[in-house]
CSV table of C-alpha atoms in Angstrom, one decimal:
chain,number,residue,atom,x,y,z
A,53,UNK,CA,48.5,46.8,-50.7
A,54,UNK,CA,51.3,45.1,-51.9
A,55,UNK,CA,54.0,45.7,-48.8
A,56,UNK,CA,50.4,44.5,-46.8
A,57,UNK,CA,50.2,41.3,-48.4
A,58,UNK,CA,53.8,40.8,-48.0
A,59,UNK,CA,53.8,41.1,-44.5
A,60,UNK,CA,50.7,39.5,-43.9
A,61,UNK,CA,52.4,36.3,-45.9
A,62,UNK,CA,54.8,36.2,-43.0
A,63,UNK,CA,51.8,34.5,-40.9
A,64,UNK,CA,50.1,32.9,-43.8
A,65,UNK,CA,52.8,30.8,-46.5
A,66,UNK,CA,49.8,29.7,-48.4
A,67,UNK,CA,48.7,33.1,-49.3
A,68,UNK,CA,48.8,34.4,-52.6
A,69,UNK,CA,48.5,38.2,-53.5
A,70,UNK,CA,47.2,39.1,-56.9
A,71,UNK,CA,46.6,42.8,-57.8
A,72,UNK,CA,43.2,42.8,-59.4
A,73,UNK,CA,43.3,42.2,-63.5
A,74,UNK,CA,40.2,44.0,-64.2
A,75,UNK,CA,41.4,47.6,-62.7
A,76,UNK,CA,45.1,46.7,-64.2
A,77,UNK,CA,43.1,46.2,-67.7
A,78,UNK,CA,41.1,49.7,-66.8
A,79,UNK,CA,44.5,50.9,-66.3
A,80,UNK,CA,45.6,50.4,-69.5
A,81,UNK,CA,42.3,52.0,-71.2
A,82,UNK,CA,43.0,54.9,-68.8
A,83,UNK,CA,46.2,55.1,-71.3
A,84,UNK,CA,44.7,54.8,-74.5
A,85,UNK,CA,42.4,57.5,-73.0
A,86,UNK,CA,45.5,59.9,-72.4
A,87,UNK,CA,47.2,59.0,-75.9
A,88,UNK,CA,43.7,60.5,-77.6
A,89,UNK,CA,43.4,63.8,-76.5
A,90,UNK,CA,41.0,64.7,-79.0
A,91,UNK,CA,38.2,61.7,-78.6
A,92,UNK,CA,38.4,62.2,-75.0
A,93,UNK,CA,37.3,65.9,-75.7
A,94,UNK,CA,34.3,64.9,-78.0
A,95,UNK,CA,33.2,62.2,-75.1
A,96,UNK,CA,34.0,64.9,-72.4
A,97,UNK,CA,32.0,67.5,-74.2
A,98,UNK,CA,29.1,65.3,-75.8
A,99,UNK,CA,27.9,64.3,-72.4
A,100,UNK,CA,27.6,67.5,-71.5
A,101,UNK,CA,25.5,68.3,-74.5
A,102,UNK,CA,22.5,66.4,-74.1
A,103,UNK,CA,22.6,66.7,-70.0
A,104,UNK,CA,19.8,68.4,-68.8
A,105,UNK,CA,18.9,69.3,-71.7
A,106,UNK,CA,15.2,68.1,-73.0
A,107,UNK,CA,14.8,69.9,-75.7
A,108,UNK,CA,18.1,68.8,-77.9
A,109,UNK,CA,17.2,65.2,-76.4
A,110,UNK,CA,14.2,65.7,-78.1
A,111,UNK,CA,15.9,66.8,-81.5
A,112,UNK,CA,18.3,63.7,-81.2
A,113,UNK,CA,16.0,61.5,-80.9
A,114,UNK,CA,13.7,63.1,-84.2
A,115,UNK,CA,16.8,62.8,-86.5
A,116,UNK,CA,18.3,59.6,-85.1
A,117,UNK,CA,15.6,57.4,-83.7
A,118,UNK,CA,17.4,54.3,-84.0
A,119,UNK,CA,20.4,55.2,-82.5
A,120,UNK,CA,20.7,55.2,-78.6
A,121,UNK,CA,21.2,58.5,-77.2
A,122,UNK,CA,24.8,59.5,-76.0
A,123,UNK,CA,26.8,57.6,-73.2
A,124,UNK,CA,27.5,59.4,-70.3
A,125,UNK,CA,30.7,57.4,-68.7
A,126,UNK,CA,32.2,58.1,-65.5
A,127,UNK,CA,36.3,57.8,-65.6
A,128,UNK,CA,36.3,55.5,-62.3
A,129,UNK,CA,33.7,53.1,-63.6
A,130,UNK,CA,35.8,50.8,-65.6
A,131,UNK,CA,35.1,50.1,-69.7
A,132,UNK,CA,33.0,53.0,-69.7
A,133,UNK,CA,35.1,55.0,-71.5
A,134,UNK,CA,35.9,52.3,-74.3
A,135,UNK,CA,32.6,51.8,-74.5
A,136,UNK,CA,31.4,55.6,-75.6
A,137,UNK,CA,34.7,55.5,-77.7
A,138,UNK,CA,33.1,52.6,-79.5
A,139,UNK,CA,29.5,54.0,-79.6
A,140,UNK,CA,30.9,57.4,-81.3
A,141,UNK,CA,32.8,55.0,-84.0
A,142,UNK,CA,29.8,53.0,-85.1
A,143,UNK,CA,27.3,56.4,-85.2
A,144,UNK,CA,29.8,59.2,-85.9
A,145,UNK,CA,28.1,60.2,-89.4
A,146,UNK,CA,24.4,60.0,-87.4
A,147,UNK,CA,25.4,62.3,-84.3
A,148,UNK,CA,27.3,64.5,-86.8
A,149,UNK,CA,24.0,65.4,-88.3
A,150,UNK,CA,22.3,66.4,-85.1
A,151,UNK,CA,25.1,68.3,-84.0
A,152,UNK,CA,25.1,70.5,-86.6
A,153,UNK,CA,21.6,71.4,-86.1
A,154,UNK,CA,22.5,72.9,-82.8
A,155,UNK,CA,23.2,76.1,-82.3
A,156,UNK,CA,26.9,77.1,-80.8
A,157,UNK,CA,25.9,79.8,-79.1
A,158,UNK,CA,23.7,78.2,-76.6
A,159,UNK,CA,26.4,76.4,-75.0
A,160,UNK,CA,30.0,76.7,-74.7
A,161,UNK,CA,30.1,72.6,-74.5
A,162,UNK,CA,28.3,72.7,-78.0
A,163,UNK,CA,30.8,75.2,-79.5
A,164,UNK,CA,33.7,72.5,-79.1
A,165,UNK,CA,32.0,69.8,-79.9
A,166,UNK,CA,31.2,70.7,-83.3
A,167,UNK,CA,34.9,72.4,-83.5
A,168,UNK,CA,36.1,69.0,-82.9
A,169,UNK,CA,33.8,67.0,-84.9
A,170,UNK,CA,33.8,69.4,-88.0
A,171,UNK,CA,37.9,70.3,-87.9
A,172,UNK,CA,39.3,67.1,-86.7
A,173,UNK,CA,40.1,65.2,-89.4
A,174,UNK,CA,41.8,62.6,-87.7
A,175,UNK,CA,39.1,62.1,-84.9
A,176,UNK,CA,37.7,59.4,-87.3
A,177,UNK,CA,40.2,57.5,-87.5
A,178,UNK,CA,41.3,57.8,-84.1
A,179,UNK,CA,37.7,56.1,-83.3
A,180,UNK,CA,38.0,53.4,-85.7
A,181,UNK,CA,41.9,52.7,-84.4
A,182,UNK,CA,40.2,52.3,-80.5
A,183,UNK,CA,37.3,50.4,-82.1
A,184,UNK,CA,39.4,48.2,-84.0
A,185,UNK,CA,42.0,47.2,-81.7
A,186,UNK,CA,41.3,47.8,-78.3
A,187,UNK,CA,37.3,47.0,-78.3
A,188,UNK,CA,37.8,43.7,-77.0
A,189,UNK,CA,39.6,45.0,-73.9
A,190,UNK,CA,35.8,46.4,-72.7
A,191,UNK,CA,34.6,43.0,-72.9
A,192,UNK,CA,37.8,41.4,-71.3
A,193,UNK,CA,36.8,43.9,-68.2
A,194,UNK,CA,33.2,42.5,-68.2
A,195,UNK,CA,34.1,38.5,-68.3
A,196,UNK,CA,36.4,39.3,-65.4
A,197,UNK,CA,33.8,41.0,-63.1
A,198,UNK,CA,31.7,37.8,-64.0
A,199,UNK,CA,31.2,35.7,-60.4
A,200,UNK,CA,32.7,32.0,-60.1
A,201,UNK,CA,34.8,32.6,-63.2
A,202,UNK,CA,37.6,29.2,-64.1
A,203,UNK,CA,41.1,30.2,-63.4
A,204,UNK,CA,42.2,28.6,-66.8
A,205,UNK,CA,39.4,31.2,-68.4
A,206,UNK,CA,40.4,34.0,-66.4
A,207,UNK,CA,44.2,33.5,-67.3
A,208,UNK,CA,43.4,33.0,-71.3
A,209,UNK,CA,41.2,36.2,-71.7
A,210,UNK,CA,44.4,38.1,-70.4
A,211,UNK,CA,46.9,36.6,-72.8
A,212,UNK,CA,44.7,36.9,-75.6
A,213,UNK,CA,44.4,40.5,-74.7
A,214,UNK,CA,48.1,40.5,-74.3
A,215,UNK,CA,48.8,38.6,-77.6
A,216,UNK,CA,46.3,41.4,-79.6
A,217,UNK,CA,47.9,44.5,-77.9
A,218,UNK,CA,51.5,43.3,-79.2
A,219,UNK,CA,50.7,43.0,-82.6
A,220,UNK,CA,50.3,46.7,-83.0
A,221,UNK,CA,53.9,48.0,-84.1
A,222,UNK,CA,53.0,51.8,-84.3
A,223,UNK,CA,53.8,54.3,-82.2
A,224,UNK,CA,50.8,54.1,-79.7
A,225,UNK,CA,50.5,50.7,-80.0
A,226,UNK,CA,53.5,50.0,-78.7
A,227,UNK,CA,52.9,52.5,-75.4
A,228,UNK,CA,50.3,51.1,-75.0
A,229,UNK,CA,51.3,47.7,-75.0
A,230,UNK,CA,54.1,48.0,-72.9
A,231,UNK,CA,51.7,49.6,-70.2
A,232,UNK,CA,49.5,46.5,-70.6
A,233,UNK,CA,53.3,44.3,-70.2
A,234,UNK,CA,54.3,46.7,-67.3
A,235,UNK,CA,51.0,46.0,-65.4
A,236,UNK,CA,51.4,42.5,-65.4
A,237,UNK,CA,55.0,42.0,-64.5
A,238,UNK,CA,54.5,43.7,-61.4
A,239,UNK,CA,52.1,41.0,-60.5
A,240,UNK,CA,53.6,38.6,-59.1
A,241,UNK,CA,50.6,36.6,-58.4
A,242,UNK,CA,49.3,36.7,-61.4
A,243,UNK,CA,52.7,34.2,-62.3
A,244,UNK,CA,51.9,32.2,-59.8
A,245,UNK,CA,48.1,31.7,-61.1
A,246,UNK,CA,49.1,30.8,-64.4
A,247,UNK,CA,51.3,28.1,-63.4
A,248,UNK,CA,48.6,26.7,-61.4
A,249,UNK,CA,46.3,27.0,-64.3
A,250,UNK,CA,48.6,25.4,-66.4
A,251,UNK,CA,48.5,22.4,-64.2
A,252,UNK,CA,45.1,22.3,-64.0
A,253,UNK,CA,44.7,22.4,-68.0
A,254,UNK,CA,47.2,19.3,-68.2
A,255,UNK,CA,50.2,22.4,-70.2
A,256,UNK,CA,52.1,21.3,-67.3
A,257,UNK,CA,53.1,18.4,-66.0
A,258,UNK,CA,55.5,19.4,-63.3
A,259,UNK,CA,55.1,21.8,-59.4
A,260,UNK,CA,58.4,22.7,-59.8
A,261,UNK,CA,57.2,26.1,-60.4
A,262,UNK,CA,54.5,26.0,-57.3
A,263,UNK,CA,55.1,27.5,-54.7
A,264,UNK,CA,56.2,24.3,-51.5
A,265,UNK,CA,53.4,25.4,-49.1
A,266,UNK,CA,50.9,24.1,-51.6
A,267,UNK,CA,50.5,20.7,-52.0
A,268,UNK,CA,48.1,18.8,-54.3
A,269,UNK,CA,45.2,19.0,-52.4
A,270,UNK,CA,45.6,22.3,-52.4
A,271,UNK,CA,45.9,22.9,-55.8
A,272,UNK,CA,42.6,21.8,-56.4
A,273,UNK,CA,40.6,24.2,-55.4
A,274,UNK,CA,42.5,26.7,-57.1
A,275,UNK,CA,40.3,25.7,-60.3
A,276,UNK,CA,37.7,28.9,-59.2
A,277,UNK,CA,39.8,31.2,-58.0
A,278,UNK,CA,39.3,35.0,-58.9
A,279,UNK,CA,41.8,37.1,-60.3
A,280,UNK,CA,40.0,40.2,-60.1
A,281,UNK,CA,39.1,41.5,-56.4
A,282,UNK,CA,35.5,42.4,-58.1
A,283,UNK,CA,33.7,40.4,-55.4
A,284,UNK,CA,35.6,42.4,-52.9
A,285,UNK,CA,33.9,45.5,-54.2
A,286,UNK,CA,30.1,43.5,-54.3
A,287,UNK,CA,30.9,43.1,-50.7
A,288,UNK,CA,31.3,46.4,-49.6
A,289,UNK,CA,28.0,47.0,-51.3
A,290,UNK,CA,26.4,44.9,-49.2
A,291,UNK,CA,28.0,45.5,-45.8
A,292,UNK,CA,27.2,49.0,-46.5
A,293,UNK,CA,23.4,48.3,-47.0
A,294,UNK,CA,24.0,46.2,-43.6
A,295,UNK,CA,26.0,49.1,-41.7
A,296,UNK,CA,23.2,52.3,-43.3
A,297,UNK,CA,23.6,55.5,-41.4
A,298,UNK,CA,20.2,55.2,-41.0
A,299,UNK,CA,19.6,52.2,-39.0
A,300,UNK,CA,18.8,52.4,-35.9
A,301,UNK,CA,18.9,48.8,-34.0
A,302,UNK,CA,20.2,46.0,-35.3
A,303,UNK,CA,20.8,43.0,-33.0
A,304,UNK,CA,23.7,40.8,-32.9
A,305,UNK,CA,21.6,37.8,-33.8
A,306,UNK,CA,19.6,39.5,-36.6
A,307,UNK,CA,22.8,40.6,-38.1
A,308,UNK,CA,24.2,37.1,-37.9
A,309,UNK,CA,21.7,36.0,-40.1
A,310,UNK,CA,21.6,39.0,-42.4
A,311,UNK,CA,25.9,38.0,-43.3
A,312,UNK,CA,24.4,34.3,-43.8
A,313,UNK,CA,21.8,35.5,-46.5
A,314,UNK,CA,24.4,38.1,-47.6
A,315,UNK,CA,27.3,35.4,-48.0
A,316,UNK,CA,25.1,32.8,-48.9
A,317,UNK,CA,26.9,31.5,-52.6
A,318,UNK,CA,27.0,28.8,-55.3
A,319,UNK,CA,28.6,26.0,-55.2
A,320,UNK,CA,31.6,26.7,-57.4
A,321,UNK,CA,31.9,30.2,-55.3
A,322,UNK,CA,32.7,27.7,-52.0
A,323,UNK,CA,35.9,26.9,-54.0
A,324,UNK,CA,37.3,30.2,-53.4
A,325,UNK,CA,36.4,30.4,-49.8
A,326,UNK,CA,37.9,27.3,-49.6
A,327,UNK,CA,41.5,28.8,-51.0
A,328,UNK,CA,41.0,31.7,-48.2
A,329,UNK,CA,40.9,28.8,-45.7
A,330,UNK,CA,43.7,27.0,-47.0
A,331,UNK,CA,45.7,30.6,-46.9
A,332,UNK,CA,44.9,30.7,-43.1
A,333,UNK,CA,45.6,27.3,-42.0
């Protein structure tokens, strides 16, 4: 993508490329996830417990009515792992209980789960170390997928994400801090962006960091744009409800109107469209 966008700025000076912040923040959960073998085991193997299974949903929910049953995240989906992590911190003690009401021999998935809950003594504190320190990073992920987000609010939920990760001076911490650091020094545009926010804020007074294809009209309408490619994604939702296998006509003029009710947008959202025009003029 990035050697695209290079090439593709060739035609367009006013373009510029910014890898999406959301999936670079997933990327850093995806290492917290590889530096905690053991809690990705218990989520792994918990979700496997209560799938399919009615009758030990049933016994959950008798001994724990007040707590929601397990998560069941999917790797690509992005928080979703944090966010079972965090569920399994605040109700370890209660799923402990149920768990060792069931019996190991009925599943293989039920045998390691209370292995690890049972013989892992540092799983607990693994859970409260995620919970503590990284729980925010879930919620960063969420205000980022959120539609017609400010630049200058976009830009501040990444540095205080970046100014939390780096005050962690253990061993994991730092790894995964300097992931987090790594991810956003290969973005170039992200640099850009922040400059631009900064002018926008009134931190800056001076374009001496901007780049000379943009001039102060352009700036703008910078005010609304995205740093996260998540309305990318929402779009190839809905051009694949538009292009279903299992249409069968579609006219040209029907469709035309389908993409107007389709792109149809809010105000503020007509800011970013105007910064892909600007790119292409």
């Amino acid at each position: 993508m990035v050697k695209a966008a290079n090439a593709i700025a060739a035609f367009y000076s006013k373009m510029i490329y910014i890898t999406c912040l959301a999936h670079g923040l997933h990327r850093t959960s995806e290492k917290i996830r590889s530096l905690f073998p053991k809690v990705d085991e218990l989520i792994a193997n918990m979700k496997k417990v209560f799938f399919k299974a009615p009758s030990r949903v049933e016994l959950f929910k008798q001994e724990a009515p007040d707590v929601p049953l397990p998560p069941s995240p999917i790797i690509t989906r992005w928080g979703t792992w944090l966010e079972a992590a965090m569920y399994y911190c605040e109700y370890f003690k209660r799923i402990l209980n149920v768990v060792q009401q069931l019996n190991a021999e009925d599943a293989i998935c039920i045998e390691k789960v209370k292995k690890i809950m049972l013989e892992e003594n540092i799983l607990e504190a693994d859970l409260v170390f995620i919970y503590s320190n990284y729980g925010i990073l879930k919620a960063a992920i969420t205000s980022l997928e959120k539609h017609c987000l400010p630049l200058p609010d976009s830009i501040k939920i990444v540095e205080n994400n970046q100014n939390k990760f780096k005050e962690l001076s253990c061993a994991n911490g730092v790894e995964i801090y300097n992931k987090f650091k790594n991810v956003i020094e290969k973005n170039d545009g992200f640099r850009q962006l922040s400059n631009i926010s900064k002018i926008i804020t009134g931190e800056n007074t001076s374009t001496n960091n901007i780049p000379e294809d943009l001039s102060s009209s352009d700036l703008v309408y910078f005010k609304y744009a995205p740093i996260s490619l998540t309305d990318v994604e929402r779009s190839f939702s809905r051009f694949k409800n538009i292009f279903a296998e299992n249409r069968r006509a579609f006219l040209f003029e029907n469709l035309a109107k389908s993409l107007v009710v389709n792109c149809n947008s809010p105000d503020k959202f007509k800011n970013i469209l105007k910064i892909y025009c600007i790119c292409l003029n």
